[in-house]
Tab-separated table of C-alpha atoms and ligand atoms in Angstrom:
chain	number	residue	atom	x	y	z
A	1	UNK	CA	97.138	-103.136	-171.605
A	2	UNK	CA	97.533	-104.904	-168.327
A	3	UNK	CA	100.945	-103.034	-166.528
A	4	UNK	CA	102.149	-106.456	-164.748
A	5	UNK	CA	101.128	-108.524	-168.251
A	6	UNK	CA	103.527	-106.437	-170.132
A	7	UNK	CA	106.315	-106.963	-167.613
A	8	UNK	CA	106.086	-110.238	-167.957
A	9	UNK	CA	105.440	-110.816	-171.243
A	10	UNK	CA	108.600	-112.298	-173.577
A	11	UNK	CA	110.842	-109.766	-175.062
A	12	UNK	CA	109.350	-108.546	-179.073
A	13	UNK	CA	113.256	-109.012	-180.155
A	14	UNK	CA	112.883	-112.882	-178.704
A	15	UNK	CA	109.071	-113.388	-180.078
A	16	UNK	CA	110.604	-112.678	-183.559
A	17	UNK	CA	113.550	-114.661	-183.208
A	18	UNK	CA	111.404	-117.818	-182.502
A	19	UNK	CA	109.120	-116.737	-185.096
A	20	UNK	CA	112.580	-116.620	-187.227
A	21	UNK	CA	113.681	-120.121	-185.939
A	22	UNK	CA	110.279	-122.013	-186.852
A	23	UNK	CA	109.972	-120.667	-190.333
A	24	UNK	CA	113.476	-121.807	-190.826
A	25	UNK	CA	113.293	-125.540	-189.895
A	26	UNK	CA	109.850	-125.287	-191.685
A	27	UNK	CA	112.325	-124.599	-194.859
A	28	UNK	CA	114.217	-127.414	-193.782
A	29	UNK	CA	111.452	-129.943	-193.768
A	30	UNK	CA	110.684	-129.262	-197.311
A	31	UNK	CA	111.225	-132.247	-199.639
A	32	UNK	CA	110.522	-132.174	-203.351
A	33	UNK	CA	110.668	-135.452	-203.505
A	34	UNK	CA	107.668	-135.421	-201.424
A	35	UNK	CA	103.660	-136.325	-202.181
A	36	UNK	CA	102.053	-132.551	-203.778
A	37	UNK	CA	99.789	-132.477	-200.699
A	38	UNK	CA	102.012	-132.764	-198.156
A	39	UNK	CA	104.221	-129.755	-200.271
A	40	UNK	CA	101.429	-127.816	-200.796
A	41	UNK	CA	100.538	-127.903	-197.304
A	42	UNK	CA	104.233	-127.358	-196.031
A	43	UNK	CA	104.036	-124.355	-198.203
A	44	UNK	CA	100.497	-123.057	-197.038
A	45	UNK	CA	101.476	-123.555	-193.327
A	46	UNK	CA	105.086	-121.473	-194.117
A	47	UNK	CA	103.369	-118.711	-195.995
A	48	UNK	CA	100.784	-118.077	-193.923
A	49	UNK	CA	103.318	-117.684	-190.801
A	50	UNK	CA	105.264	-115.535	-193.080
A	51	UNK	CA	101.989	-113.398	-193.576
A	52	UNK	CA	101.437	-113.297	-190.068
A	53	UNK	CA	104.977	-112.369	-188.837
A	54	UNK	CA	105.031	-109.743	-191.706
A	55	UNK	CA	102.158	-107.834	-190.692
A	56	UNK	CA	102.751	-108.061	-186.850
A	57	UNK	CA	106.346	-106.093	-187.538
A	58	UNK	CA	105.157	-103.866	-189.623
A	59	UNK	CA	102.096	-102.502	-187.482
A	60	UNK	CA	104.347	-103.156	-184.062
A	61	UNK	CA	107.810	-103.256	-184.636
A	62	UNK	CA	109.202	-101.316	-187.454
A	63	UNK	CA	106.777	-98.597	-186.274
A	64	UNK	CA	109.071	-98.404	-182.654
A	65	UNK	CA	112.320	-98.495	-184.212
A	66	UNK	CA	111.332	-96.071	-186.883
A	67	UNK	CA	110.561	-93.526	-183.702
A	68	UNK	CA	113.752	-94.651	-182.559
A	69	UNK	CA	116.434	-95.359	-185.245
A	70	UNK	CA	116.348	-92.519	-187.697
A	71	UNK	CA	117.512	-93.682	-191.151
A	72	UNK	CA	118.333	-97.055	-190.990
A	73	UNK	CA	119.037	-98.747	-193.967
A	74	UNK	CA	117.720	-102.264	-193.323
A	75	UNK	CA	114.653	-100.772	-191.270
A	76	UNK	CA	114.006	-98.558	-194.870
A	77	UNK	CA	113.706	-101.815	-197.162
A	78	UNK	CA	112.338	-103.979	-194.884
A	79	UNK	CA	108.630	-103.299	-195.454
A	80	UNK	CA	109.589	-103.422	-199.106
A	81	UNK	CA	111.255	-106.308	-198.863
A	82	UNK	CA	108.209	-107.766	-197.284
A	83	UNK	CA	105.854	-106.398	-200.260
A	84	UNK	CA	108.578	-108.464	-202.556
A	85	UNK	CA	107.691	-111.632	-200.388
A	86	UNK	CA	103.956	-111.089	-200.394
A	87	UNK	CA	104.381	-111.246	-204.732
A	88	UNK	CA	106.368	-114.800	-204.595
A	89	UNK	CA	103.943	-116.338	-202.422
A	90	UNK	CA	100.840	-114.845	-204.344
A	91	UNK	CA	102.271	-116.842	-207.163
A	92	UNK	CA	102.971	-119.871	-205.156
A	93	UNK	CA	99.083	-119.769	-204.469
A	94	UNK	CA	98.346	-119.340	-207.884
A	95	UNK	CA	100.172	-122.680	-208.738
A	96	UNK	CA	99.832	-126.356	-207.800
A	97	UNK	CA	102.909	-128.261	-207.233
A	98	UNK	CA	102.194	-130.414	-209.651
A	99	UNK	CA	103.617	-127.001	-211.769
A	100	UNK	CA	106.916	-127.133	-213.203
A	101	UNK	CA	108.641	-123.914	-211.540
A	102	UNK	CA	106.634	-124.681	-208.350
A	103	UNK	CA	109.528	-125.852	-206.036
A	104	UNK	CA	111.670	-123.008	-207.665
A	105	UNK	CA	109.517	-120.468	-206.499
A	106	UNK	CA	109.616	-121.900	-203.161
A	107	UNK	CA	113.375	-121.739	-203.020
A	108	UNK	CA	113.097	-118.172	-204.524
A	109	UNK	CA	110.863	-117.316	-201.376
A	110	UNK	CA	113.539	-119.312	-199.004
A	111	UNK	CA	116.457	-117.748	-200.445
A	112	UNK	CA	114.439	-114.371	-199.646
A	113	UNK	CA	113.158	-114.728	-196.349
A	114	UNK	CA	116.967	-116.218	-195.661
A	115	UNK	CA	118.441	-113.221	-196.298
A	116	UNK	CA	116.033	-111.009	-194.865
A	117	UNK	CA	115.994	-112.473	-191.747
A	118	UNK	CA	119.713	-112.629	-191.344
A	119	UNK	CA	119.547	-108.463	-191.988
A	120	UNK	CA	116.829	-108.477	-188.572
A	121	UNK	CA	118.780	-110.630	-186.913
A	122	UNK	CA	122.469	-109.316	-186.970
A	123	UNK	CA	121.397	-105.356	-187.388
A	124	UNK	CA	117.727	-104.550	-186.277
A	125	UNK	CA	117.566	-106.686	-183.405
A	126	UNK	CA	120.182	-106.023	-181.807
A	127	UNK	CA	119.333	-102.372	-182.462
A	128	UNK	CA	116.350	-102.926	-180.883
A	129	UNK	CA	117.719	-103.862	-177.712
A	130	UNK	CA	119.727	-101.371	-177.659
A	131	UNK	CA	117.498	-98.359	-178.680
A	132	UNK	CA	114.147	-100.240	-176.862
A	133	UNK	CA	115.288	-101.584	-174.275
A	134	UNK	CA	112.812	-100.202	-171.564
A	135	UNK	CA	109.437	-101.104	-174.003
A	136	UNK	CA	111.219	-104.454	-175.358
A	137	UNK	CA	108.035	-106.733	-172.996
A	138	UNK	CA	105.365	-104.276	-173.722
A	139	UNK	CA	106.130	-104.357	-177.345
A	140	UNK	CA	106.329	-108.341	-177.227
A	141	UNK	CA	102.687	-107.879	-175.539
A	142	UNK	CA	101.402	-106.395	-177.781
A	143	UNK	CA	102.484	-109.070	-180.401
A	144	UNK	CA	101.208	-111.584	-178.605
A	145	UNK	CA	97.748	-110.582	-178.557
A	146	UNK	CA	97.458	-109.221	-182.336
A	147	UNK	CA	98.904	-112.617	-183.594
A	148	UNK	CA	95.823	-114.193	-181.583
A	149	UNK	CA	93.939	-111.965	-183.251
A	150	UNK	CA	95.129	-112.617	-186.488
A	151	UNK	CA	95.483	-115.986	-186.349
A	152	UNK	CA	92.567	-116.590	-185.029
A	153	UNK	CA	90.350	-116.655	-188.837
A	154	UNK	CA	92.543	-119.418	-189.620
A	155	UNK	CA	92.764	-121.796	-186.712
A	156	UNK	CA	90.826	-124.844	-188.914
A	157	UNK	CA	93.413	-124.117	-191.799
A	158	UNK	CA	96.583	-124.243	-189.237
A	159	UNK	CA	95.085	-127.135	-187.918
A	160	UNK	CA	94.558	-129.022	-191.155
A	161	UNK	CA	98.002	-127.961	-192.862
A	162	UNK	CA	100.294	-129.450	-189.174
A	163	UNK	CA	98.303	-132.582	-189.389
A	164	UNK	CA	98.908	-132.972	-193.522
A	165	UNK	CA	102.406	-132.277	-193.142
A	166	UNK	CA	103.037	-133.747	-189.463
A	167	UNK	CA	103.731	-137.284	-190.060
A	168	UNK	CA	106.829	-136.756	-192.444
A	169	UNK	CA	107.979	-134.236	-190.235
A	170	UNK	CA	107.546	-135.615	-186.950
A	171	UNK	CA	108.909	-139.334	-188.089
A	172	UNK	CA	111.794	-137.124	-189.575
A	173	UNK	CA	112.439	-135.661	-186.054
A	174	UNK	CA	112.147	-138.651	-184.639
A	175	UNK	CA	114.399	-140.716	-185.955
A	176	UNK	CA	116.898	-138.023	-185.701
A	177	UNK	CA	116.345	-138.081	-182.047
A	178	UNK	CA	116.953	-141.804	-182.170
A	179	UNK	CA	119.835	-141.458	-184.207
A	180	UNK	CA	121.270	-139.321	-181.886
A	181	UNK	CA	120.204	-140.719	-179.194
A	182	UNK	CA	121.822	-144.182	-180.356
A	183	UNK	CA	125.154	-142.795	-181.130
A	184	UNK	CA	125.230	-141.146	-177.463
A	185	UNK	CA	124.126	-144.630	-176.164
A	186	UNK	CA	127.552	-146.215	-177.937
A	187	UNK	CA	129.939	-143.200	-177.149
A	188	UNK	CA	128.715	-143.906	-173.254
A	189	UNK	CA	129.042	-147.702	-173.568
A	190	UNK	CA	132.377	-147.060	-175.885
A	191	UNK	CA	133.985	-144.949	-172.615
A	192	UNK	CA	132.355	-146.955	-169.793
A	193	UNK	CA	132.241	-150.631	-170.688
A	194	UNK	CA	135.333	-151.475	-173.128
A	195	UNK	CA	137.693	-153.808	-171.937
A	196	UNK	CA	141.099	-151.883	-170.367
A	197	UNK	CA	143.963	-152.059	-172.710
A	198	UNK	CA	140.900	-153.044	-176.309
A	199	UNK	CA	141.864	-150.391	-178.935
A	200	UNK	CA	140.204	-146.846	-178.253
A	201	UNK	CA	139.625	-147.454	-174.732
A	202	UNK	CA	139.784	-144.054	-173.496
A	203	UNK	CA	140.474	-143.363	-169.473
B	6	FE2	FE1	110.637	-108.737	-191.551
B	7	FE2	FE1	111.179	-110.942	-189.170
């Protein structure tokens, strides 16, 4: 691989960290309440991802800190914890939501991947940095280009799950934006514009 690519390339620790961070507000988005399609393809878009992240530790990551970290407990049942994962959303795919126990599998897999995730994040990577630290961008190169590779089969599938599930989401962001952005706009006018002496005029 390319010397100057891998120096520049984003950390491995910080590629899975954002891979952590999307899955997560995925979860979040999740409404049962919502249409089956746009569940189903909330779900296909999150498992897939999970897939993906799964296999790109397990053939890059755990690999490095296993040469590295002797016997680690959460680096031992990670992989197995991933194999655990792989069942629940084998039987989310066997489903449709219209199926009685199909939003409690979901939260089965959330509650999982919750968990397991907090173990990387507050043991392994910070292990990582610690016990990696001079392969940490050539590692996160090498992620980079086997998630193209795996990703790229199912580019049309991606594509057709973020547009099925992208107007709840995106309406959902933005109005919280505009929330937010409307309570800022009456904090600023509440400390700028109230009459001196009105009750809460701050100074
Ligand atoms: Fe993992
Ligand atoms: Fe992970």
């Amino acid at each position: 691989m390319n010397a100057l690519a891998s120096k520049l390339s984003p950390s491995i620790t910080n590629m899975i960290r954002v891979d952590h961070t999307h899955v997560l507000s995925n979860f979040h988005q999740y409404d049962p309440e919502a249409s089956d399609g746009t569940r189903q393809a909330l779900v296909n878009q999150i498992c897939l991802a999970l897939e993906i992240h799964a296999q790109l530790e397990e053939e890059i990551f755990y690999p490095a800190m296993r040469a590295v970290a002797g016997n680690n407990e959460v680096l031992n049942k990670s992989a197995p914890e991933h194999d655990q994962m792989r069942q629940l959303i084998g039987r989310l795919r066997d489903m449709t939501p219209a199926d009685l126990t199909y939003d409690s599998t979901f939260m089965d897999l959330m509650r999982d991947v919750m968990h397991h995730v907090a173990d990387e994040e507050t043991v392994l990577l910070p292990e990582a940095e610690r016990l990696l630290a001079d392969r940490l961008n050539e590692l996160g190169a090498q992620m980079t280009k086997r998630r193209l590779q795996l990703a790229a089969p199912h580019t049309g599938e991606i594509a057709m799950n973020t547009m099925r599930t992208m107007p709840a989401s995106s309406m959902l962001v933005a109005a919280g934006a505009l929330l937010a952005g409307g309570y800022l706009f009456k904090r600023s006018r509440g400390w700028h514009f109230r009459q001196p002496g009105s009750l809460g005029h701050r100074r």
